[in-house]
Short mmCIF file of C-alpha atoms and ligand atoms in Angstrom, two decimals:
data_model
loop_
_atom_site.label_atom_id
_atom_site.label_comp_id
_atom_site.label_asym_id
_atom_site.label_seq_id
_atom_site.Cartn_x
_atom_site.Cartn_y
_atom_site.Cartn_z
CA MET A 1 9.75 22.75 30.39
CA LYS A 2 7.57 21.79 27.36
CA TYR A 3 7.69 18.00 26.08
CA ALA A 4 7.31 16.93 22.56
CA ILE A 5 7.50 13.68 20.60
CA VAL A 6 8.69 13.62 17.21
CA THR A 7 8.20 9.89 15.04
CA GLY A 8 10.71 9.31 12.84
CA GLY A 9 13.02 12.03 14.31
CA SER A 10 16.37 9.93 13.62
CA ARG A 11 17.09 11.41 10.01
CA GLY A 12 15.75 13.75 7.46
CA ILE A 13 12.75 16.25 7.91
CA GLY A 14 11.96 14.73 11.35
CA ALA A 15 15.58 15.56 12.58
CA GLU A 16 15.38 18.97 11.67
CA ILE A 17 11.97 19.27 13.47
CA CYS A 18 13.67 17.80 16.67
CA ARG A 19 16.24 20.45 16.39
CA LYS A 20 14.38 23.43 15.56
CA LEU A 21 11.99 22.48 18.76
CA SER A 22 14.99 22.18 20.86
CA GLU A 23 15.98 25.78 20.18
CA ASN A 24 12.54 26.69 20.80
CA GLY A 25 12.60 25.30 24.29
CA TYR A 26 11.09 21.75 23.89
CA TYR A 27 12.68 18.77 25.51
CA VAL A 28 12.28 16.28 22.75
CA TYR A 29 11.74 12.62 22.84
CA ILE A 30 13.16 11.28 19.28
CA ASN A 31 11.38 8.31 18.04
CA TYR A 32 13.36 6.09 15.43
CA ASN A 33 12.80 2.56 14.62
CA ASN A 34 16.24 1.54 12.56
CA SER A 35 18.38 4.32 12.68
CA ALA A 36 19.90 3.80 16.47
CA GLU A 37 23.20 5.48 16.21
CA LYS A 38 21.73 8.77 14.13
CA ALA A 39 18.96 8.97 16.88
CA GLU A 40 21.42 8.74 19.81
CA ALA A 41 23.55 11.33 18.31
CA LEU A 42 21.00 13.74 17.79
CA ALA A 43 19.71 13.18 21.34
CA ALA A 44 23.23 13.81 22.44
CA GLU A 45 23.38 17.14 20.39
CA ILE A 46 19.85 18.57 21.69
CA GLY A 47 19.83 17.07 24.92
CA GLY A 48 16.55 14.93 24.12
CA LYS A 49 16.09 11.27 24.29
CA ALA A 50 15.98 8.71 21.62
CA VAL A 51 13.04 6.03 21.80
CA LYS A 52 12.95 3.03 19.78
CA PHE A 53 9.31 1.95 18.46
CA ASP A 54 7.68 1.02 15.14
CA VAL A 55 4.87 3.57 14.81
CA SER A 56 3.10 0.77 12.80
CA ASP A 57 2.94 -1.64 15.77
CA THR A 58 0.06 -0.42 17.89
CA GLN A 59 1.07 -2.47 21.08
CA SER A 60 4.74 -1.01 20.76
CA VAL A 61 3.23 2.38 20.42
CA LYS A 62 0.97 2.09 23.48
CA ILE A 63 3.93 0.71 25.68
CA ALA A 64 6.31 3.33 24.38
CA MET A 65 4.08 6.36 24.83
CA ASN A 66 2.98 5.31 28.62
CA SER A 67 6.44 5.16 29.25
CA ILE A 68 7.40 8.60 28.03
CA LEU A 69 4.13 9.77 29.75
CA SER A 70 5.14 8.42 32.93
CA GLU A 71 8.28 9.93 32.89
CA CYS A 72 7.44 13.66 31.65
CA LYS A 73 3.71 13.56 32.98
CA HIS A 74 2.33 15.87 30.09
CA ILE A 75 3.17 15.51 26.11
CA ASP A 76 2.75 19.11 24.79
CA LEU A 77 3.36 18.12 21.52
CA LEU A 78 3.06 15.32 18.95
CA VAL A 79 4.61 15.50 15.42
CA ASN A 80 3.71 12.73 13.17
CA ASN A 81 6.48 12.62 11.01
CA ALA A 82 7.39 9.03 10.29
CA GLY A 83 6.93 7.79 6.75
CA VAL A 84 7.95 5.63 3.87
CA SER A 85 7.21 5.49 0.12
CA GLU A 86 7.77 3.78 -2.83
CA ILE A 87 7.52 4.14 -6.62
CA GLU A 88 5.70 1.63 -8.33
CA LEU A 89 2.63 1.02 -10.58
CA PHE A 90 -0.86 0.50 -8.43
CA ASN A 91 -1.39 -2.54 -9.51
CA PHE A 92 2.21 -3.79 -9.74
CA ILE A 93 3.28 -2.86 -5.95
CA GLU A 94 3.74 -5.56 -3.84
CA GLN A 95 0.81 -6.21 -1.40
CA GLU A 96 3.21 -6.34 1.69
CA ASN A 97 4.72 -2.82 0.53
CA ALA A 98 1.59 -1.36 -0.26
CA ASP A 99 0.08 -2.51 3.38
CA ARG A 100 3.26 -1.30 4.67
CA ILE A 101 2.73 2.41 3.27
CA LEU A 102 -0.62 2.37 4.93
CA ASN A 103 0.28 1.01 8.06
CA ILE A 104 3.39 3.06 9.00
CA ASN A 105 2.16 6.43 7.15
CA LEU A 106 -1.73 6.39 8.22
CA ARG A 107 -2.25 3.83 10.97
CA GLY A 108 0.93 4.80 12.70
CA THR A 109 -0.50 8.61 12.75
CA LEU A 110 -3.73 7.26 14.23
CA SER A 111 -2.44 5.14 16.69
CA CYS A 112 0.34 7.45 17.94
CA SER A 113 -2.30 10.06 18.37
CA ARG A 114 -4.40 7.95 20.11
CA ALA A 115 -1.88 7.03 22.72
CA VAL A 116 -1.07 10.58 23.71
CA ILE A 117 -4.80 11.92 23.53
CA SER A 118 -6.03 11.05 26.99
CA SER A 119 -3.37 12.94 28.72
CA MET A 120 -3.74 15.73 26.39
CA VAL A 121 -7.64 15.94 27.08
CA ASN A 122 -6.81 15.70 31.06
CA HIS A 123 -4.64 18.66 30.99
CA LYS A 124 -6.91 20.45 28.56
CA SER A 125 -3.96 21.39 25.98
CA GLY A 126 -1.80 20.15 23.32
CA CYS A 127 -0.63 20.21 19.85
CA ILE A 128 -0.74 17.43 17.26
CA ILE A 129 0.97 18.27 13.91
CA ASN A 130 0.79 15.59 11.07
CA ILE A 131 3.10 15.54 8.27
CA SER A 132 1.34 14.95 5.00
CA SER A 133 2.91 15.37 1.57
CA MET A 134 1.56 17.73 -1.74
CA TRP A 135 0.60 14.22 -3.09
CA GLY A 136 -1.80 13.80 -0.21
CA GLU A 137 -3.33 16.82 -1.82
CA CYS A 138 -3.21 16.03 -5.46
CA GLY A 139 -2.23 12.58 -5.91
CA ALA A 140 0.96 11.14 -7.45
CA SER A 141 1.07 8.56 -10.31
CA CYS A 142 3.09 5.69 -9.36
CA GLU A 143 2.70 6.89 -5.86
CA VAL A 144 -0.98 5.47 -5.37
CA ASP A 145 -0.71 3.94 -2.08
CA TYR A 146 1.45 6.56 -0.61
CA SER A 147 -0.86 9.42 -1.66
CA ALA A 148 -3.98 7.88 -0.43
CA SER A 149 -2.10 7.31 3.05
CA LYS A 150 -1.19 11.11 3.04
CA ALA A 151 -4.90 12.28 1.84
CA GLY A 152 -6.18 9.87 4.54
CA ILE A 153 -3.68 12.06 7.13
CA ILE A 154 -5.22 15.58 5.78
CA GLY A 155 -8.78 13.98 6.45
CA PHE A 156 -7.71 12.57 9.93
CA THR A 157 -6.34 15.96 10.81
CA LYS A 158 -9.56 17.73 10.20
CA ALA A 159 -11.83 15.19 11.76
CA LEU A 160 -9.59 15.11 14.73
CA ALA A 161 -9.32 18.77 15.22
CA LYS A 162 -13.20 19.34 15.33
CA GLU A 163 -13.42 16.42 17.96
CA LEU A 164 -10.32 17.92 20.13
CA ALA A 165 -11.06 21.58 19.95
CA PRO A 166 -13.28 21.46 23.05
CA SER A 167 -10.38 20.19 24.81
CA GLY A 168 -8.27 23.03 23.76
CA ILE A 169 -6.25 20.76 21.71
CA ARG A 170 -5.11 22.05 18.26
CA VAL A 171 -4.37 19.31 15.16
CA ASN A 172 -2.70 20.58 12.19
CA CYS A 173 -0.98 19.42 9.23
CA VAL A 174 2.12 20.40 7.37
CA SER A 175 2.30 19.26 3.52
CA PRO A 176 5.88 19.28 2.15
CA GLY A 177 6.56 19.45 -1.51
CA PHE A 178 10.02 18.12 -2.77
CA ILE A 179 12.56 18.20 0.30
CA LEU A 180 15.93 16.60 -0.62
CA THR A 181 16.32 13.64 2.11
CA GLU A 182 16.95 9.84 1.78
CA MET A 183 13.23 9.66 0.62
CA ASN A 184 14.31 11.25 -2.33
CA LYS A 185 17.52 9.66 -3.15
CA LYS A 186 16.42 7.32 -5.96
CA PHE A 187 15.81 10.02 -8.50
CA THR A 188 18.66 10.33 -11.08
CA GLU A 189 20.35 14.04 -11.49
CA SER A 190 18.27 14.31 -14.87
CA GLU A 191 15.06 13.29 -13.10
CA LEU A 192 15.96 16.10 -10.40
CA GLU A 193 16.42 18.51 -13.05
CA GLU A 194 13.15 17.77 -14.70
CA ILE A 195 11.19 18.25 -11.06
CA ILE A 196 12.89 21.55 -10.42
CA GLU A 197 11.32 23.04 -13.26
CA GLU A 198 7.76 22.01 -12.13
CA ILE A 199 8.62 24.08 -8.64
CA PRO A 200 7.75 28.03 -9.32
CA LEU A 201 10.07 28.86 -6.85
CA GLY A 202 12.82 27.15 -8.89
CA LYS A 203 14.32 25.13 -6.12
CA PHE A 204 13.75 22.32 -3.76
CA GLY A 205 12.78 22.40 -0.07
CA THR A 206 14.85 21.97 2.71
CA THR A 207 14.28 20.33 5.79
CA ALA A 208 14.32 23.59 7.61
CA ASP A 209 11.54 24.77 5.81
CA VAL A 210 9.21 22.06 6.76
CA ALA A 211 10.66 22.36 10.62
CA ASN A 212 10.02 26.14 10.37
CA ALA A 213 6.35 25.48 9.58
CA VAL A 214 6.03 23.00 12.46
CA VAL A 215 7.55 25.30 14.91
CA PHE A 216 4.88 27.78 13.80
CA LEU A 217 2.07 25.62 13.92
CA ALA A 218 3.13 24.60 17.39
CA SER A 219 3.42 28.29 18.72
CA GLU A 220 1.23 30.43 20.41
CA ASN A 221 1.21 32.68 17.21
CA ALA A 222 -0.77 30.04 15.70
CA ALA A 223 -3.17 29.65 18.75
CA PHE A 224 -6.51 30.24 16.82
CA ILE A 225 -5.52 27.77 13.89
CA THR A 226 -6.68 24.40 14.00
CA GLY A 227 -7.46 21.53 11.40
CA GLN A 228 -5.60 23.32 8.63
CA THR A 229 -3.02 22.01 5.93
CA LEU A 230 -0.12 24.14 5.48
CA SER A 231 1.74 23.56 2.18
CA VAL A 232 5.39 23.97 2.05
CA ASN A 233 6.08 23.44 -1.45
CA GLY A 234 7.51 26.24 -3.29
CA GLY A 235 4.38 26.89 -5.33
CA MET A 236 4.15 23.27 -6.89
CA VAL A 237 0.84 22.38 -5.72
CA ILE A 238 -1.58 25.47 -5.42
P1 NAP B 301 13.48 9.89 5.39
O1 NAP B 301 14.70 10.59 5.11
O2 NAP B 301 13.46 8.70 4.71
O3 NAP B 301 13.36 9.48 6.92
C1 NAP B 301 12.14 9.00 7.36
C2 NAP B 301 11.82 8.68 8.68
O4 NAP B 301 10.78 7.96 9.16
C3 NAP B 301 13.21 7.91 9.53
O5 NAP B 301 13.54 8.66 10.77
C4 NAP B 301 12.75 6.56 9.87
O6 NAP B 301 13.34 6.20 11.04
C5 NAP B 301 11.22 7.01 10.18
N1 NAP B 301 10.40 5.64 10.16
C6 NAP B 301 10.43 5.15 9.07
N2 NAP B 301 9.52 3.90 9.08
C7 NAP B 301 9.21 3.73 10.74
C8 NAP B 301 8.57 3.04 11.52
N3 NAP B 301 7.92 1.98 10.82
N4 NAP B 301 8.60 3.68 12.97
C9 NAP B 301 9.27 4.91 13.29
N5 NAP B 301 9.81 5.64 12.25
C10 NAP B 301 9.91 5.08 11.00
O7 NAP B 301 12.06 10.56 4.71
P2 NAP B 301 11.64 12.53 4.89
O8 NAP B 301 11.90 12.74 3.38
O9 NAP B 301 12.55 12.87 6.09
O10 NAP B 301 10.02 12.47 5.35
C11 NAP B 301 9.54 12.53 6.50
C12 NAP B 301 8.24 12.63 6.38
O11 NAP B 301 7.84 13.58 5.36
C13 NAP B 301 7.55 11.33 5.94
O12 NAP B 301 6.25 11.24 6.47
C14 NAP B 301 7.30 11.67 4.50
O13 NAP B 301 6.26 10.95 3.75
C15 NAP B 301 7.23 13.35 4.44
N6 NAP B 301 7.29 13.98 3.22
C16 NAP B 301 8.48 14.09 2.82
C17 NAP B 301 9.03 14.71 1.48
C18 NAP B 301 10.31 14.82 0.68
O14 NAP B 301 10.14 14.97 -0.35
N7 NAP B 301 11.17 14.19 1.21
C19 NAP B 301 7.83 15.29 0.79
C20 NAP B 301 6.25 15.14 1.44
C21 NAP B 301 6.32 14.54 2.64
P3 NAP B 301 14.27 4.96 11.05
O15 NAP B 301 15.46 5.61 10.02
O16 NAP B 301 14.99 5.00 12.52
O17 NAP B 301 13.55 3.69 11.04
#
């Protein structure tokens, strides 16, 4: 049995990653923070386990990861997917909200990774996949803190990939473009029409498009790939 942890697995992209990993033979620990019912329903659907912790709370992360590791002994794959965003001018965003974005998106990714690495190093195997964003590659006006957090994830991926490669652990990044999930519910119909015109493939991405990229990077087909960012954006950022 292969074991995976997916942060923010309760809904959206994370839930689809959990489903696809399960289809590909993984037992999945589905992390959630607020969406308990959705996480429990998904766990029942795929035969995994819902685990509550806030990725921005380092102590809770350590406790939850240790408890998972004592149950399954070895984690084959960590997917750092949990994330939040807010659209606001950089100098108008509430400091508390700006801190929340960095703490969940970037610090959460770092502390979840730190909590599983010792076990992966001991086993000389493992895979970490971080979910960044096209805005981390090229920057978005009115999403400056978000863009910074996602650019940080790309830098983190490269550095950690170098550090862990001698231990047989691969670290990669998936960088989605515009995917229709609750994160993008704030856009109006006319705004969505404008956005789609910016996408060369002429359509929004699906959660399955992102999950397929994760499954590929986790697989033996990607055995010689580490430190990379795989963009899944319909050509919006090239
Ligand atoms: P979403 O539908 O809003 O789902 C966000 C997920 O993150 C939920 O499962 C939520 O869990 C979890 N989460 C939020 N804060 C958390 C915390 N403190 N601790 C643990 N889990 C937490 O968003 P999405 O569109 O699926 O996005 C998933 C990832 O893809 C994010 O990192 C996002 O930045 C990235 N991304 C999305 C897009 C897009 O267009 N949708 C594009 C590029 C990148 P609970 O509900 O249980 O709290």
